[in-house]
Amino acid sequence: MKKLLALLLAAVMVFALTACGRQAAPAPAAETPSAEPAAAEPTAAEDITLDVVICQYGPGTQEWFLGKGMNGTSFVDKFETENPGVKLHLEVIPRDDIHQVVETRIANNNAPDILNIDTFSEFVSDGLLMPVKDYCPEDLYNDFFPAFIAESVIDGTVWALPDLVSARALFCNVDLLKGAGVEVPTTWAELEDACQAILDYYDGDVYPWGIDMTTEEDPFCFACCAWGNGGGFTDDDGSWALNRAENVEAVEFTIGLVDKGFTNPNPATETIFDLQDMFADGKLAMLLTTHRLPAYISEKGGSINMTAAGIPANEGKLGSSVGDMERIMVFRGGSAPDQAARSEAIGKFLKFFYDPKNYVGRVGTEGFLPAVNSAVEALAVSDPSFGVWSDILGSCRFYPADKAEWPAVRQGITAVEQLALIGGDIRAGLDALQAEVTG
């Protein structure tokens, strides 16, 4: 009996050990109930991805956006780090190619979310763009120079934001003016007095004032004087008003500067580049040209003590600069299912893009001026003389280049000016041009 109990006990122990060994082996997954999954971390698929197309204006564009041009990092990397939940698919397209690339993408129903380019009106007419008010934060919108915002308005709606801008200013050789004992002129009368003093002091070795009446700069000379006399290309209703009395007087004033010997001798053949070279050589005291003049002179190895100022106007009138710009616009739709979240993400992109800490570098890389006042103020901290650009940019006006008659107008104005240089009738020339463009 004891032997039987011992055998039974041994058998039970063997069975138990065998069972324990089987429990140690992993059971097939299909045989065990799956555990409740842990909460997943947000994936890239849940992020909002903005498709951004940027125009390449120079060799630094690619490096700034996609390389290490932002103090060792790229725009994309820095943005995504500071804006979790928003990703950028950003392409930089050469300027010569971007219009064709964008047209092809639109034809294939693949428009980008955000586009950086110059023109916008054709996209508005095709119903492709979102109004700026739908995505631009109000505090950022109020930071733009109003004159530039106004150039992207159609039917009372703003459709694009200025990005890189340019403007003209009066550049003066500080040492030449100081030698002649004159201040930077702000009115036409002060300008004539300064020119006479410079002409007398330097005995003709220095041209006081530079004028380009070639096709290179048409019709800048006309624009800055006409606007500075209360005139311009069009009236308040946007209709052509080329032969108004203020314009005739403006051209007469300009030709008078030439006739009095205050300018370079051959305005009909000496281009703005010739004048910039004269300025760089210390042969020209004052010149109306773009903000790029200091860089132009530096690249040529020159060094001129110069200052920028607003463009002189007739007594009691306001001087105006001539502006130009590139734009940023947003297309309707996009891949994001939540359009409110998409607009919020675009707003974050714009706030980051135009933040002076970032945008100042972008502007410097491209050789343009800022479109927001806060960036001008930031630049003026390190260079107080830069502060003048706030007033200059605020005074900008624009050519009516969207009008079909514009090519004929710009050529016609140059012809009127060049004929006036040899005694042609200014009023008759502008009357004829007005009749031509208004039919």
Tab-separated table of N, CA and C in Angstrom, residues 337-424:
chain	number	residue	atom	x	y	z
A	337	PRO	N	-8.121	68.411	-43.558
A	337	PRO	CA	-9.583	68.242	-43.501
A	337	PRO	C	-10.262	69.337	-42.692
A	338	ASP	N	-9.544	69.901	-41.730
A	338	ASP	CA	-10.103	70.938	-40.867
A	338	ASP	C	-9.571	72.287	-41.350
A	339	GLN	N	-10.405	73.040	-42.065
A	339	GLN	CA	-9.936	74.288	-42.651
A	339	GLN	C	-9.652	75.354	-41.592
A	340	ALA	N	-10.353	75.321	-40.480
A	340	ALA	CA	-10.070	76.275	-39.413
A	340	ALA	C	-8.675	76.022	-38.845
A	341	ALA	N	-8.332	74.746	-38.653
A	341	ALA	CA	-7.002	74.400	-38.161
A	341	ALA	C	-5.944	74.754	-39.199
A	342	ARG	N	-6.287	74.583	-40.474
A	342	ARG	CA	-5.356	74.955	-41.546
A	342	ARG	C	-5.071	76.452	-41.507
A	343	SER	N	-6.101	77.260	-41.370
A	343	SER	CA	-5.919	78.712	-41.316
A	343	SER	C	-5.087	79.107	-40.106
A	344	GLU	N	-5.312	78.415	-38.994
A	344	GLU	CA	-4.524	78.693	-37.791
A	344	GLU	C	-3.055	78.359	-38.028
A	345	ALA	N	-2.797	77.235	-38.695
A	345	ALA	CA	-1.421	76.837	-38.992
A	345	ALA	C	-0.753	77.849	-39.931
A	346	ILE	N	-1.504	78.346	-40.913
A	346	ILE	CA	-0.961	79.354	-41.826
A	346	ILE	C	-0.638	80.639	-41.057
A	347	GLY	N	-1.509	80.998	-40.113
A	347	GLY	CA	-1.234	82.155	-39.271
A	347	GLY	C	0.051	81.988	-38.476
A	348	LYS	N	0.303	80.780	-37.975
A	348	LYS	CA	1.556	80.518	-37.253
A	348	LYS	C	2.762	80.661	-38.186
A	349	PHE	N	2.608	80.169	-39.407
A	349	PHE	CA	3.682	80.303	-40.385
A	349	PHE	C	4.011	81.777	-40.621
A	350	LEU	N	2.988	82.584	-40.812
A	350	LEU	CA	3.207	84.002	-41.098
A	350	LEU	C	3.811	84.731	-39.904
A	351	LYS	N	3.326	84.435	-38.706
A	351	LYS	CA	3.878	85.074	-37.509
A	351	LYS	C	5.360	84.747	-37.356
A	352	PHE	N	5.708	83.497	-37.603
A	352	PHE	CA	7.106	83.080	-37.520
A	352	PHE	C	7.926	83.731	-38.631
A	353	PHE	N	7.393	83.724	-39.831
A	353	PHE	CA	8.104	84.250	-40.995
A	353	PHE	C	8.434	85.730	-40.824
A	354	TYR	N	7.448	86.524	-40.373
A	354	TYR	CA	7.631	87.979	-40.277
A	354	TYR	C	8.173	88.441	-38.930
A	355	ASP	N	8.392	87.528	-38.008
A	355	ASP	CA	9.026	87.903	-36.739
A	355	ASP	C	10.377	88.539	-37.049
A	356	PRO	N	10.638	89.759	-36.585
A	356	PRO	CA	11.906	90.416	-36.928
A	356	PRO	C	13.137	89.562	-36.662
A	357	LYS	N	13.075	88.689	-35.650
A	357	LYS	CA	14.229	87.834	-35.349
A	357	LYS	C	14.547	86.923	-36.529
A	358	ASN	N	13.537	86.592	-37.317
A	358	ASN	CA	13.730	85.730	-38.482
A	358	ASN	C	13.750	86.544	-39.782
A	359	TYR	N	12.797	87.438	-39.896
A	359	TYR	CA	12.555	88.145	-41.159
A	359	TYR	C	13.697	89.077	-41.548
A	360	VAL	N	14.347	89.678	-40.567
A	360	VAL	CA	15.482	90.561	-40.874
A	360	VAL	C	16.565	89.796	-41.619
A	361	GLY	N	16.790	88.551	-41.226
A	361	GLY	CA	17.776	87.733	-41.925
A	361	GLY	C	17.345	87.410	-43.340
A	362	ARG	N	16.069	87.119	-43.503
A	362	ARG	CA	15.525	86.841	-44.837
A	362	ARG	C	15.724	88.046	-45.759
A	363	VAL	N	15.376	89.234	-45.278
A	363	VAL	CA	15.503	90.454	-46.069
A	363	VAL	C	16.957	90.711	-46.436
A	364	GLY	N	17.851	90.549	-45.444
A	364	GLY	CA	19.268	90.789	-45.709
A	364	GLY	C	19.843	89.817	-46.717
A	365	THR	N	19.401	88.566	-46.652
A	365	THR	CA	19.887	87.551	-47.587
A	365	THR	C	19.516	87.899	-49.022
A	366	GLU	N	18.315	88.449	-49.207
A	366	GLU	CA	17.808	88.706	-50.549
A	366	GLU	C	18.155	90.092	-51.070
A	367	GLY	N	18.585	91.004	-50.190
A	367	GLY	CA	18.939	92.346	-50.639
A	367	GLY	C	17.754	93.248	-50.872
A	368	PHE	N	16.644	93.011	-50.139
A	368	PHE	CA	15.454	93.837	-50.262
A	368	PHE	C	15.250	94.635	-48.972
A	369	LEU	N	14.087	95.278	-48.865
A	369	LEU	CA	13.689	95.992	-47.668
A	369	LEU	C	12.550	95.232	-46.985
A	370	PRO	N	12.328	95.460	-45.676
A	370	PRO	CA	11.237	94.764	-44.978
A	370	PRO	C	9.875	95.350	-45.346
A	371	ALA	N	8.859	94.508	-45.265
A	371	ALA	CA	7.486	94.945	-45.525
A	371	ALA	C	6.742	95.285	-44.247
A	372	VAL	N	7.358	95.027	-43.084
A	372	VAL	CA	6.713	95.328	-41.807
A	372	VAL	C	7.551	96.344	-41.036
A	373	ASN	N	6.863	97.235	-40.356
A	373	ASN	CA	7.538	98.316	-39.654
A	373	ASN	C	8.404	97.802	-38.509
A	374	SER	N	7.971	96.719	-37.850
A	374	SER	CA	8.752	96.203	-36.721
A	374	SER	C	10.148	95.771	-37.153
A	375	ALA	N	10.276	95.261	-38.382
A	375	ALA	CA	11.593	94.855	-38.878
A	375	ALA	C	12.468	96.077	-39.178
A	376	VAL	N	11.867	97.152	-39.690
A	376	VAL	CA	12.618	98.396	-39.899
A	376	VAL	C	13.128	98.918	-38.564
A	377	GLU	N	12.258	98.891	-37.564
A	377	GLU	CA	12.668	99.353	-36.233
A	377	GLU	C	13.788	98.494	-35.666
A	378	ALA	N	13.727	97.190	-35.889
A	378	ALA	CA	14.776	96.297	-35.402
A	378	ALA	C	16.105	96.601	-36.078
A	379	LEU	N	16.079	96.852	-37.377
A	379	LEU	CA	17.307	97.178	-38.101
A	379	LEU	C	17.855	98.530	-37.667
A	380	ALA	N	16.966	99.455	-37.308
A	380	ALA	CA	17.400	100.786	-36.891
A	380	ALA	C	18.090	100.778	-35.532
A	381	VAL	N	17.904	99.710	-34.776
A	381	VAL	CA	18.587	99.611	-33.479
A	381	VAL	C	20.094	99.537	-33.686
A	382	SER	N	20.528	98.742	-34.663
A	382	SER	CA	21.965	98.614	-34.925
A	382	SER	C	22.472	99.695	-35.876
A	383	ASP	N	21.582	100.253	-36.694
A	383	ASP	CA	21.951	101.308	-37.643
A	383	ASP	C	20.869	102.378	-37.613
A	384	PRO	N	21.008	103.390	-36.741
A	384	PRO	CA	19.955	104.394	-36.591
A	384	PRO	C	19.568	105.079	-37.898
A	385	SER	N	20.485	105.167	-38.843
A	385	SER	CA	20.166	105.823	-40.107
A	385	SER	C	19.120	105.043	-40.901
A	386	PHE	N	18.955	103.765	-40.578
A	386	PHE	CA	17.997	102.936	-41.308
A	386	PHE	C	16.561	103.329	-40.996
A	387	GLY	N	16.368	104.026	-39.892
A	387	GLY	CA	15.028	104.409	-39.494
A	387	GLY	C	14.301	105.263	-40.511
A	388	VAL	N	15.054	105.965	-41.369
A	388	VAL	CA	14.430	106.821	-42.381
A	388	VAL	C	13.571	106.009	-43.350
A	389	TRP	N	13.880	104.719	-43.478
A	389	TRP	CA	13.134	103.889	-44.420
A	389	TRP	C	11.693	103.669	-43.984
A	390	SER	N	11.396	103.872	-42.716
A	390	SER	CA	10.015	103.750	-42.274
A	390	SER	C	9.151	104.803	-42.966
A	391	ASP	N	9.648	106.043	-43.026
A	391	ASP	CA	8.907	107.113	-43.702
A	391	ASP	C	8.908	106.917	-45.217
A	392	ILE	N	10.035	106.478	-45.763
A	392	ILE	CA	10.120	106.289	-47.213
A	392	ILE	C	9.160	105.194	-47.668
A	393	LEU	N	9.169	104.071	-46.961
A	393	LEU	CA	8.267	102.972	-47.327
A	393	LEU	C	6.805	103.376	-47.134
A	394	GLY	N	6.562	104.182	-46.111
A	394	GLY	CA	5.206	104.656	-45.888
A	394	GLY	C	4.716	105.603	-46.968
A	395	SER	N	5.655	106.228	-47.714
A	395	SER	CA	5.280	107.183	-48.757
A	395	SER	C	5.176	106.545	-50.139
A	396	CYS	N	5.403	105.244	-50.225
A	396	CYS	CA	5.481	104.600	-51.541
A	396	CYS	C	4.162	104.647	-52.296
A	397	ARG	N	4.294	104.832	-53.600
A	397	ARG	CA	3.186	104.698	-54.530
A	397	ARG	C	3.655	103.756	-55.641
A	398	PHE	N	2.724	103.351	-56.486
A	398	PHE	CA	3.034	102.291	-57.434
A	398	PHE	C	2.570	102.659	-58.832
A	399	TYR	N	3.318	102.171	-59.805
A	399	TYR	CA	2.923	102.363	-61.195
A	399	TYR	C	1.603	101.622	-61.459
A	400	PRO	N	0.730	102.181	-62.285
A	400	PRO	CA	-0.510	101.483	-62.642
A	400	PRO	C	-0.265	100.408	-63.700
A	401	ALA	N	0.625	99.484	-63.367
A	401	ALA	CA	1.084	98.495	-64.348
A	401	ALA	C	0.030	97.452	-64.689
A	402	ASP	N	-1.074	97.411	-63.927
A	402	ASP	CA	-2.119	96.439	-64.231
A	402	ASP	C	-3.038	96.908	-65.361
A	403	LYS	N	-2.890	98.150	-65.775
A	403	LYS	CA	-3.711	98.671	-66.863
A	403	LYS	C	-3.124	98.245	-68.208
A	404	ALA	N	-4.001	97.914	-69.141
A	404	ALA	CA	-3.561	97.408	-70.442
A	404	ALA	C	-2.737	98.438	-71.210
A	405	GLU	N	-2.992	99.721	-70.959
A	405	GLU	CA	-2.300	100.780	-71.701
A	405	GLU	C	-0.928	101.128	-71.122
A	406	TRP	N	-0.545	100.458	-70.029
A	406	TRP	CA	0.672	100.842	-69.333
A	406	TRP	C	1.930	100.816	-70.216
A	407	PRO	N	2.166	99.786	-71.011
A	407	PRO	CA	3.372	99.801	-71.858
A	407	PRO	C	3.435	101.034	-72.766
A	408	ALA	N	2.295	101.409	-73.324
A	408	ALA	CA	2.270	102.595	-74.179
A	408	ALA	C	2.507	103.866	-73.366
A	409	VAL	N	1.992	103.913	-72.159
A	409	VAL	CA	2.169	105.086	-71.305
A	409	VAL	C	3.630	105.284	-70.945
A	410	ARG	N	4.287	104.225	-70.508
A	410	ARG	CA	5.680	104.386	-70.087
A	410	ARG	C	6.579	104.764	-71.257
A	411	GLN	N	6.342	104.213	-72.414
A	411	GLN	CA	7.129	104.596	-73.586
A	411	GLN	C	6.820	106.032	-74.001
A	412	GLY	N	5.540	106.392	-73.926
A	412	GLY	CA	5.138	107.739	-74.335
A	412	GLY	C	5.704	108.816	-73.433
A	413	ILE	N	5.742	108.558	-72.140
A	413	ILE	CA	6.285	109.545	-71.204
A	413	ILE	C	7.766	109.768	-71.466
A	414	THR	N	8.496	108.691	-71.691
A	414	THR	CA	9.921	108.835	-72.002
A	414	THR	C	10.107	109.664	-73.270
A	415	ALA	N	9.274	109.431	-74.267
A	415	ALA	CA	9.378	110.203	-75.515
A	415	ALA	C	9.105	111.674	-75.264
A	416	VAL	N	8.098	111.996	-74.431
A	416	VAL	CA	7.793	113.392	-74.112
A	416	VAL	C	8.976	114.054	-73.418
A	417	GLU	N	9.574	113.351	-72.459
A	417	GLU	CA	10.712	113.908	-71.724
A	417	GLU	C	11.906	114.138	-72.648
A	418	GLN	N	12.192	113.170	-73.495
A	418	GLN	CA	13.359	113.301	-74.369
A	418	GLN	C	13.167	114.410	-75.403
A	419	LEU	N	11.941	114.565	-75.894
A	419	LEU	CA	11.668	115.675	-76.810
A	419	LEU	C	11.768	117.013	-76.084
A	420	ALA	N	11.351	117.037	-74.819
A	420	ALA	CA	11.437	118.275	-74.041
A	420	ALA	C	12.893	118.700	-73.829
A	421	LEU	N	13.783	117.733	-73.751
A	421	LEU	CA	15.204	118.057	-73.588
A	421	LEU	C	15.751	118.851	-74.770
A	422	ILE	N	15.125	118.700	-75.937
A	422	ILE	CA	15.587	119.426	-77.121
A	422	ILE	C	14.562	120.483	-77.549
A	423	GLY	N	13.751	120.909	-76.567
A	423	GLY	CA	12.849	122.018	-76.829
A	423	GLY	C	11.435	121.650	-77.189
A	424	GLY	N	11.056	120.397	-77.102
A	424	GLY	CA	9.701	119.979	-77.437
A	424	GLY	C	8.665	120.531	-76.473
